[in-house]
């Protein structure tokens, strides 16, 4: 069989598995982050996938992963989007915290945290951004001061996705005065005394991200990941992985595109002009998908070139939302939570606003590309 036939056979197998899978009541495709209400069905679904060896596909085999080819990861993500199910409980634990712990964690940290992540027991949150430190992450002011047996944390984070349902947080905090070398990375139990989480409501009415306050939170020495002062390096690895994961979301756009085409057909709008714009967008999505596959297959997942994918994916996502708005006309005003054919598109259009901000804004990706890939002056 050729590679393509192999992949198509794999796709058919996964599609049939997902069609016949037992879906927990209340399961929906909630995207990378579950709301509080999604955690129950999302966890049950994750466990079902784990039983069938379909989680942590990119993790090394020794930690329960499958060291899977990019083709398998893409097909799985693609088929999950098609089936309208999430591919895992949430992205922070599996796609960010897991790889960080595998690379920088001690044996004890790996033993304690990786298996519960793999099994979907623990939701994690990423505690990087602050009111005065988003794009300029080196401006983090939340402080971790060394004490006799550990660290004392004071400060505030914001936009922390899933913090309201998380058991652990990946915390970037200031341990010294130097801008980059004064940062360290910690694991914070979210139920520790002094941690307060306040959910924020988004444009689509859901509440996925939060403000998090640290008021004299005590952490033990083994909460530190890597060494004191290594936080910036670890944060960059985490953000690199985040860009990579967000790039991979190109696959979930295909389903939305199909829904948009259907909405246009149902409204008798599919004239040559709209058809041409839709086809252009569709080809852009395929180009993105193949570029993502090629970039990962090249092996350097930390490459700044992933900024191209993050930039293009989020801007394409936005273009898709904008075109859906044109197709829907006044139906674009429906409640994104209702059960009309317009609702998933309205939801995607609203969420699409966030894509060019989260994981590093489009302007920051352009700066990275200009300076680190093209070698332009700062
Ligand atoms: C849906 C969503 C989920 C998120 N989840 C998390 C999470 O789980 N954990 C977490 O820590 N953070 C999270 N974030 C926060 C995200 O990482 C920040 O919003 C992002 O890094 C931008 O920071 P900021 O909001 O402080 O904007 P700012 O940095 O204040 O930027 C404001 C504007 O100025 C522009 N700008 C800033 N600096 C430059 C520059 N040097 N050159 C050119 N333009 C510039 C930006 O592009 C932007 O348009 C999330 C954000 C969103 C939208």
CSV table of N, CA, C and O in Angstrom, one decimal, residues 53-160:
chain,number,residue,atom,x,y,z
A,53,UNK,N,-6.1,3.8,23.8
A,53,UNK,CA,-4.7,4.3,23.4
A,53,UNK,C,-4.8,5.4,22.4
A,53,UNK,O,-3.9,5.5,21.5
A,54,UNK,N,-5.7,6.3,22.6
A,54,UNK,CA,-5.9,7.5,21.7
A,54,UNK,C,-5.7,8.8,22.3
A,54,UNK,O,-6.3,9.8,21.9
A,55,UNK,N,-4.9,8.9,23.4
A,55,UNK,CA,-4.5,10.2,24.0
A,55,UNK,C,-3.0,10.3,24.0
A,55,UNK,O,-2.3,9.3,23.9
A,56,UNK,N,-2.5,11.5,24.2
A,56,UNK,CA,-1.1,11.8,24.3
A,56,UNK,C,-0.3,11.1,23.1
A,56,UNK,O,0.7,10.5,23.3
A,57,UNK,N,-0.9,11.3,21.9
A,57,UNK,CA,-0.3,10.6,20.8
A,57,UNK,C,1.2,11.0,20.5
A,57,UNK,O,2.0,10.2,20.1
A,58,UNK,N,1.4,12.3,20.9
A,58,UNK,CA,2.8,12.8,20.6
A,58,UNK,C,3.8,12.6,21.7
A,58,UNK,O,4.9,12.9,21.6
A,59,UNK,N,3.3,12.0,22.8
A,59,UNK,CA,4.3,11.7,23.9
A,59,UNK,C,5.1,10.5,23.6
A,59,UNK,O,4.7,9.6,22.9
A,60,UNK,N,6.3,10.5,24.2
A,60,UNK,CA,7.2,9.3,24.0
A,60,UNK,C,6.5,8.0,24.6
A,60,UNK,O,5.7,8.1,25.6
A,61,UNK,N,6.8,6.9,24.0
A,61,UNK,CA,6.1,5.6,24.5
A,61,UNK,C,6.4,5.4,26.0
A,61,UNK,O,5.5,4.9,26.7
A,62,UNK,N,7.6,5.7,26.5
A,62,UNK,CA,7.9,5.4,27.8
A,62,UNK,C,7.0,6.1,28.9
A,62,UNK,O,6.9,5.7,30.0
A,63,UNK,N,6.4,7.2,28.4
A,63,UNK,CA,5.5,7.9,29.3
A,63,UNK,C,4.0,7.6,29.0
A,63,UNK,O,3.1,8.4,29.4
A,64,UNK,N,3.8,6.6,28.2
A,64,UNK,CA,2.4,6.2,27.9
A,64,UNK,C,1.9,6.8,26.6
A,64,UNK,O,0.7,6.6,26.3
A,65,UNK,N,2.7,7.5,25.9
A,65,UNK,CA,2.3,8.1,24.6
A,65,UNK,C,2.5,7.1,23.5
A,65,UNK,O,2.8,5.9,23.7
A,66,UNK,N,2.4,7.5,22.2
A,66,UNK,CA,2.6,6.6,21.1
A,66,UNK,C,3.6,7.0,20.1
A,66,UNK,O,3.8,6.4,19.1
A,67,UNK,N,4.3,8.2,20.5
A,67,UNK,CA,5.4,8.7,19.5
A,67,UNK,C,4.8,8.7,18.1
A,67,UNK,O,5.5,8.3,17.2
A,68,UNK,N,3.5,9.1,18.0
A,68,UNK,CA,2.8,9.0,16.7
A,68,UNK,C,3.3,9.9,15.6
A,68,UNK,O,3.8,11.0,15.9
A,69,UNK,N,3.2,9.4,14.4
A,69,UNK,CA,3.6,10.2,13.3
A,69,UNK,C,2.6,11.4,13.2
A,69,UNK,O,1.5,11.4,13.7
A,70,UNK,N,3.1,12.5,12.5
A,70,UNK,CA,2.3,13.7,12.4
A,70,UNK,C,1.0,13.3,11.6
A,70,UNK,O,-0.1,13.8,11.9
A,71,UNK,N,1.1,12.4,10.7
A,71,UNK,CA,0.0,12.0,9.9
A,71,UNK,C,-1.1,11.5,10.8
A,71,UNK,O,-2.3,11.8,10.7
A,72,UNK,N,-0.7,10.6,11.7
A,72,UNK,CA,-1.7,10.0,12.6
A,72,UNK,C,-2.4,11.1,13.5
A,72,UNK,O,-3.6,11.2,13.7
A,73,UNK,N,-1.5,12.0,14.0
A,73,UNK,CA,-2.0,13.1,14.9
A,73,UNK,C,-3.0,14.0,14.1
A,73,UNK,O,-4.1,14.3,14.6
A,74,UNK,N,-2.7,14.3,12.8
A,74,UNK,CA,-3.5,15.1,12.0
A,74,UNK,C,-4.8,14.4,11.7
A,74,UNK,O,-5.9,15.0,11.8
A,75,UNK,N,-4.7,13.2,11.3
A,75,UNK,CA,-6.0,12.4,11.0
A,75,UNK,C,-6.9,12.3,12.2
A,75,UNK,O,-8.1,12.5,12.1
A,76,UNK,N,-6.3,12.1,13.4
A,76,UNK,CA,-7.1,12.0,14.6
A,76,UNK,C,-7.8,13.3,14.9
A,76,UNK,O,-9.0,13.3,15.2
A,77,UNK,N,-7.0,14.4,14.8
A,77,UNK,CA,-7.6,15.7,15.1
A,77,UNK,C,-8.7,16.0,14.1
A,77,UNK,O,-9.8,16.5,14.5
A,78,UNK,N,-8.4,15.7,12.9
A,78,UNK,CA,-9.4,16.0,11.8
A,78,UNK,C,-10.7,15.2,12.0
A,78,UNK,O,-11.8,15.8,11.9
A,79,UNK,N,-10.6,13.9,12.3
A,79,UNK,CA,-11.7,13.1,12.5
A,79,UNK,C,-12.5,13.4,13.8
A,79,UNK,O,-13.7,13.3,13.8
A,80,UNK,N,-11.8,13.9,14.8
A,80,UNK,CA,-12.5,14.3,16.0
A,80,UNK,C,-13.4,15.6,15.7
A,80,UNK,O,-14.5,15.7,16.1
A,81,UNK,N,-12.8,16.5,14.9
A,81,UNK,CA,-13.5,17.7,14.5
A,81,UNK,C,-14.7,17.3,13.7
A,81,UNK,O,-15.8,17.8,13.9
A,82,UNK,N,-14.5,16.4,12.8
A,82,UNK,CA,-15.6,15.9,12.0
A,82,UNK,C,-16.8,15.3,12.8
A,82,UNK,O,-17.9,15.5,12.6
A,83,UNK,N,-16.3,14.5,13.8
A,83,UNK,CA,-17.3,13.8,14.6
A,83,UNK,C,-17.9,14.7,15.7
A,83,UNK,O,-18.8,14.3,16.5
A,84,UNK,N,-17.4,16.0,15.8
A,84,UNK,CA,-17.9,16.9,16.8
A,84,UNK,C,-17.6,16.5,18.2
A,84,UNK,O,-18.4,16.8,19.2
A,85,UNK,N,-16.4,16.0,18.4
A,85,UNK,CA,-15.9,15.6,19.8
A,85,UNK,C,-14.6,16.2,20.1
A,85,UNK,O,-13.8,16.4,19.2
A,86,UNK,N,-14.2,16.5,21.4
A,86,UNK,CA,-12.9,17.0,21.7
A,86,UNK,C,-11.9,15.8,21.5
A,86,UNK,O,-12.3,14.7,21.7
A,87,UNK,N,-10.6,16.2,21.3
A,87,UNK,CA,-9.6,15.1,21.1
A,87,UNK,C,-9.0,14.7,22.4
A,87,UNK,O,-8.2,13.8,22.5
A,88,UNK,N,-9.3,15.5,23.5
A,88,UNK,CA,-8.7,15.3,24.8
A,88,UNK,C,-9.4,16.2,25.8
A,88,UNK,O,-10.2,17.1,25.3
A,89,UNK,N,-9.2,16.0,27.1
A,89,UNK,CA,-9.9,16.8,28.1
A,89,UNK,C,-9.6,18.3,27.9
A,89,UNK,O,-10.5,19.2,28.0
A,90,UNK,N,-8.3,18.7,27.7
A,90,UNK,CA,-7.9,20.1,27.5
A,90,UNK,C,-6.5,20.2,27.0
A,90,UNK,O,-5.8,19.2,27.1
A,91,UNK,N,-6.1,21.3,26.5
A,91,UNK,CA,-4.8,21.4,25.9
A,91,UNK,C,-3.7,21.6,26.9
A,91,UNK,O,-2.5,21.1,26.7
A,92,UNK,N,-3.9,22.3,28.0
A,92,UNK,CA,-2.8,22.7,28.8
A,92,UNK,C,-2.1,21.6,29.5
A,92,UNK,O,-0.9,21.5,29.5
A,93,UNK,N,-2.8,20.6,30.0
A,93,UNK,CA,-2.2,19.4,30.6
A,93,UNK,C,-1.4,18.6,29.6
A,93,UNK,O,-0.2,18.4,29.8
A,94,UNK,N,-2.0,18.2,28.5
A,94,UNK,CA,-1.4,17.2,27.6
A,94,UNK,C,-0.4,17.9,26.7
A,94,UNK,O,0.7,17.4,26.4
A,95,UNK,N,-0.8,19.0,26.1
A,95,UNK,CA,0.1,19.6,25.1
A,95,UNK,C,1.1,20.6,25.7
A,95,UNK,O,2.1,20.9,25.0
A,96,UNK,N,0.9,21.1,26.9
A,96,UNK,CA,1.9,22.1,27.4
A,96,UNK,C,2.6,21.5,28.7
A,96,UNK,O,3.8,21.3,28.7
A,97,UNK,N,1.8,21.3,29.8
A,97,UNK,CA,2.5,20.8,31.0
A,97,UNK,C,3.2,19.5,30.8
A,97,UNK,O,4.4,19.3,31.3
A,98,UNK,N,2.6,18.5,30.1
A,98,UNK,CA,3.2,17.2,29.9
A,98,UNK,C,4.6,17.3,29.3
A,98,UNK,O,5.6,16.9,29.8
A,99,UNK,N,4.6,17.9,28.0
A,99,UNK,CA,5.9,18.0,27.4
A,99,UNK,C,7.0,18.8,28.2
A,99,UNK,O,8.2,18.5,28.2
A,100,UNK,N,6.5,19.8,29.0
A,100,UNK,CA,7.4,20.6,29.8
A,100,UNK,C,8.0,19.7,30.9
A,100,UNK,O,9.2,19.6,31.2
A,101,UNK,N,7.1,18.9,31.5
A,101,UNK,CA,7.6,18.0,32.6
A,101,UNK,C,8.5,16.9,32.0
A,101,UNK,O,9.5,16.5,32.7
A,102,UNK,N,8.1,16.4,30.9
A,102,UNK,CA,9.0,15.3,30.3
A,102,UNK,C,10.4,15.9,30.0
A,102,UNK,O,11.4,15.2,30.2
A,103,UNK,N,10.5,17.1,29.6
A,103,UNK,CA,11.8,17.7,29.2
A,103,UNK,C,12.5,18.2,30.5
A,103,UNK,O,13.7,18.0,30.6
A,104,UNK,N,11.8,18.9,31.4
A,104,UNK,CA,12.5,19.6,32.5
A,104,UNK,C,12.3,19.0,33.8
A,104,UNK,O,12.9,19.4,34.8
A,105,UNK,N,11.3,18.1,34.0
A,105,UNK,CA,10.9,17.7,35.3
A,105,UNK,C,11.8,16.7,35.9
A,105,UNK,O,12.6,16.0,35.2
A,106,UNK,N,11.8,16.6,37.2
A,106,UNK,CA,12.6,15.5,37.9
A,106,UNK,C,11.9,14.2,37.8
A,106,UNK,O,10.7,14.2,37.4
A,107,UNK,N,12.5,13.1,38.1
A,107,UNK,CA,11.9,11.8,38.0
A,107,UNK,C,10.6,11.8,38.9
A,107,UNK,O,9.6,11.2,38.6
A,108,UNK,N,10.8,12.4,40.1
A,108,UNK,CA,9.6,12.4,41.0
A,108,UNK,C,8.5,13.2,40.5
A,108,UNK,O,7.3,12.7,40.6
A,109,UNK,N,8.7,14.3,39.8
A,109,UNK,CA,7.6,15.1,39.2
A,109,UNK,C,7.0,14.3,38.1
A,109,UNK,O,5.8,14.3,38.0
A,110,UNK,N,7.8,13.6,37.3
A,110,UNK,CA,7.2,12.9,36.2
A,110,UNK,C,6.3,11.8,36.7
A,110,UNK,O,5.2,11.5,36.2
A,111,UNK,N,6.8,11.1,37.8
A,111,UNK,CA,6.1,10.0,38.4
A,111,UNK,C,4.8,10.5,39.0
A,111,UNK,O,3.7,9.8,38.9
A,112,UNK,N,4.8,11.7,39.6
A,112,UNK,CA,3.6,12.2,40.2
A,112,UNK,C,2.5,12.7,39.2
A,112,UNK,O,1.3,12.5,39.4
A,113,UNK,N,3.0,13.4,38.2
A,113,UNK,CA,2.0,14.2,37.4
A,113,UNK,C,1.6,13.6,36.1
A,113,UNK,O,0.6,13.9,35.6
A,114,UNK,N,2.6,12.9,35.4
A,114,UNK,CA,2.3,12.5,34.0
A,114,UNK,C,1.1,11.5,33.8
A,114,UNK,O,0.3,11.7,33.0
A,115,UNK,N,1.1,10.5,34.7
A,115,UNK,CA,0.0,9.5,34.5
A,115,UNK,C,-1.4,10.1,34.7
A,115,UNK,O,-2.3,9.9,33.9
A,116,UNK,N,-1.6,10.9,35.8
A,116,UNK,CA,-2.9,11.5,35.9
A,116,UNK,C,-3.3,12.4,34.8
A,116,UNK,O,-4.4,12.5,34.4
A,117,UNK,N,-2.3,13.1,34.2
A,117,UNK,CA,-2.5,13.9,33.0
A,117,UNK,C,-3.0,13.0,31.8
A,117,UNK,O,-4.0,13.2,31.2
A,118,UNK,N,-2.2,11.9,31.6
A,118,UNK,CA,-2.6,11.0,30.5
A,118,UNK,C,-4.0,10.4,30.7
A,118,UNK,O,-4.7,10.2,29.7
A,119,UNK,N,-4.3,10.1,31.9
A,119,UNK,CA,-5.7,9.5,32.2
A,119,UNK,C,-6.8,10.5,32.2
A,119,UNK,O,-7.9,10.2,32.4
A,120,UNK,N,-6.5,11.8,32.1
A,120,UNK,CA,-7.5,12.9,32.2
A,120,UNK,C,-8.0,13.1,33.6
A,120,UNK,O,-9.1,13.7,33.8
A,121,UNK,N,-7.2,12.7,34.6
A,121,UNK,CA,-7.7,13.0,36.0
A,121,UNK,C,-7.6,14.5,36.3
A,121,UNK,O,-8.4,15.0,37.0
A,122,UNK,N,-6.5,15.1,35.9
A,122,UNK,CA,-6.2,16.4,36.3
A,122,UNK,C,-6.3,17.5,35.1
A,122,UNK,O,-5.6,17.3,34.1
A,123,UNK,N,-7.0,18.5,35.4
A,123,UNK,CA,-7.0,19.7,34.5
A,123,UNK,C,-5.8,20.6,34.9
A,123,UNK,O,-5.6,20.7,36.2
A,124,UNK,N,-5.1,21.2,34.0
A,124,UNK,CA,-4.0,22.1,34.4
A,124,UNK,C,-4.4,23.5,33.8
A,124,UNK,O,-5.1,23.6,32.8
A,125,UNK,N,-3.8,24.5,34.3
A,125,UNK,CA,-3.9,25.9,33.8
A,125,UNK,C,-2.5,26.5,33.6
A,125,UNK,O,-1.6,26.2,34.4
A,126,UNK,N,-2.4,27.4,32.6
A,126,UNK,CA,-1.2,28.1,32.4
A,126,UNK,C,-1.2,29.5,33.0
A,126,UNK,O,-2.0,30.3,32.6
A,127,UNK,N,-0.3,29.7,34.0
A,127,UNK,CA,-0.4,31.0,34.8
A,127,UNK,C,0.8,31.8,34.3
A,127,UNK,O,1.8,32.0,35.1
A,128,UNK,N,0.7,32.4,33.1
A,128,UNK,CA,1.8,33.2,32.6
A,128,UNK,C,1.4,34.7,32.6
A,128,UNK,O,2.0,35.6,33.2
A,129,UNK,N,0.3,35.1,31.9
A,129,UNK,CA,-0.1,36.5,31.6
A,129,UNK,C,-0.5,37.2,32.9
A,129,UNK,O,-1.1,36.5,33.8
A,130,UNK,N,-0.2,38.5,32.9
A,130,UNK,CA,-0.6,39.3,34.1
A,130,UNK,C,-1.2,40.6,33.5
A,130,UNK,O,-1.0,40.9,32.3
A,131,UNK,N,-1.8,41.4,34.3
A,131,UNK,CA,-2.4,42.6,33.8
A,131,UNK,C,-1.4,43.5,33.1
A,131,UNK,O,-1.6,44.1,32.1
A,132,UNK,N,-0.1,43.5,33.6
A,132,UNK,CA,0.9,44.3,32.9
A,132,UNK,C,1.9,43.5,32.1
A,132,UNK,O,3.0,44.0,31.8
A,133,UNK,N,1.7,42.2,31.9
A,133,UNK,CA,2.7,41.3,31.2
A,133,UNK,C,1.9,40.3,30.4
A,133,UNK,O,1.5,39.2,30.9
A,134,UNK,N,1.7,40.6,29.1
A,134,UNK,CA,1.1,39.7,28.2
A,134,UNK,C,2.1,39.4,27.1
A,134,UNK,O,2.9,38.5,27.1
A,135,UNK,N,2.1,40.3,26.1
A,135,UNK,CA,3.1,40.2,25.0
A,135,UNK,C,4.5,40.4,25.6
A,135,UNK,O,5.5,39.7,25.2
A,136,UNK,N,4.6,41.3,26.6
A,136,UNK,CA,5.9,41.5,27.2
A,136,UNK,C,6.0,40.6,28.5
A,136,UNK,O,5.9,41.0,29.6
A,137,UNK,N,6.2,39.3,28.2
A,137,UNK,CA,6.1,38.3,29.3
A,137,UNK,C,7.2,38.5,30.3
A,137,UNK,O,7.1,38.1,31.5
A,138,UNK,N,8.4,39.1,29.9
A,138,UNK,CA,9.5,39.2,30.8
A,138,UNK,C,9.1,40.3,31.9
A,138,UNK,O,9.9,40.4,32.8
A,139,UNK,N,8.0,41.0,31.7
A,139,UNK,CA,7.6,41.9,32.7
A,139,UNK,C,6.8,41.3,33.8
A,139,UNK,O,6.2,42.1,34.7
A,140,UNK,N,6.8,40.0,33.9
A,140,UNK,CA,6.0,39.3,35.0
A,140,UNK,C,6.5,39.9,36.4
A,140,UNK,O,7.6,40.0,36.7
A,141,UNK,N,5.4,40.2,37.2
A,141,UNK,CA,5.7,40.7,38.5
A,141,UNK,C,5.4,39.9,39.7
A,141,UNK,O,5.7,40.1,40.8
A,142,UNK,N,4.6,38.8,39.4
A,142,UNK,CA,4.2,37.9,40.5
A,142,UNK,C,5.5,37.3,41.1
A,142,UNK,O,6.4,36.9,40.3
A,143,UNK,N,5.6,37.4,42.4
A,143,UNK,CA,6.9,37.1,43.0
A,143,UNK,C,6.9,35.8,43.7
A,143,UNK,O,6.0,35.5,44.4
A,144,UNK,N,8.0,35.0,43.6
A,144,UNK,CA,8.2,33.8,44.5
A,144,UNK,C,9.5,34.1,45.2
A,144,UNK,O,10.6,34.2,44.6
A,145,UNK,N,9.3,34.2,46.6
A,145,UNK,CA,10.5,34.5,47.4
A,145,UNK,C,11.0,33.2,48.1
A,145,UNK,O,10.1,32.5,48.6
A,146,UNK,N,12.3,33.0,48.1
A,146,UNK,CA,12.8,31.8,48.7
A,146,UNK,C,12.6,31.8,50.3
A,146,UNK,O,12.8,32.9,50.9
A,147,UNK,N,12.1,30.7,50.8
A,147,UNK,CA,11.9,30.6,52.3
A,147,UNK,C,12.7,29.4,52.7
A,147,UNK,O,13.4,28.7,51.8
A,148,UNK,N,12.7,29.1,54.0
A,148,UNK,CA,13.5,27.9,54.5
A,148,UNK,C,13.2,26.6,53.7
A,148,UNK,O,14.0,25.9,53.2
A,149,UNK,N,11.9,26.3,53.6
A,149,UNK,CA,11.5,25.0,53.1
A,149,UNK,C,10.9,25.1,51.7
A,149,UNK,O,10.4,24.1,51.1
A,150,UNK,N,10.9,26.3,51.1
A,150,UNK,CA,10.3,26.4,49.7
A,150,UNK,C,10.2,27.8,49.2
A,150,UNK,O,11.2,28.5,49.2
A,151,UNK,N,9.0,28.2,48.8
A,151,UNK,CA,8.8,29.5,48.2
A,151,UNK,C,7.5,30.2,48.6
A,151,UNK,O,6.5,29.5,48.9
A,152,UNK,N,7.5,31.5,48.7
A,152,UNK,CA,6.3,32.2,49.1
A,152,UNK,C,5.9,33.1,47.9
A,152,UNK,O,6.6,34.0,47.4
A,153,UNK,N,4.6,32.9,47.4
A,153,UNK,CA,4.2,33.5,46.2
A,153,UNK,C,3.1,34.6,46.5
A,153,UNK,O,2.1,34.4,47.2
A,154,UNK,N,3.3,35.8,45.8
A,154,UNK,CA,2.4,36.9,45.9
A,154,UNK,C,2.2,37.5,44.5
A,154,UNK,O,3.3,37.7,43.9
A,155,UNK,N,1.0,37.8,44.1
A,155,UNK,CA,0.8,38.5,42.8
A,155,UNK,C,-0.5,38.1,42.2
A,155,UNK,O,-1.4,37.6,42.8
A,156,UNK,N,-0.6,38.5,40.9
A,156,UNK,CA,-1.9,38.2,40.2
A,156,UNK,C,-1.6,37.8,38.7
A,156,UNK,O,-0.7,38.3,38.1
A,157,UNK,N,-2.4,36.9,38.3
A,157,UNK,CA,-2.4,36.4,36.9
A,157,UNK,C,-3.7,36.7,36.3
A,157,UNK,O,-4.7,37.0,37.0
A,158,UNK,N,-3.8,36.7,34.9
A,158,UNK,CA,-5.1,37.0,34.2
A,158,UNK,C,-5.1,36.2,32.9
A,158,UNK,O,-4.1,35.7,32.5
A,159,UNK,N,-6.3,35.9,32.4
A,159,UNK,CA,-6.6,35.2,31.2
A,159,UNK,C,-6.2,33.7,31.4
A,159,UNK,O,-5.8,33.1,30.4
A,160,UNK,N,-6.2,33.2,32.6
A,160,UNK,CA,-5.7,31.8,32.9
A,160,UNK,C,-6.9,30.8,32.5
A,160,UNK,O,-7.8,30.7,33.3
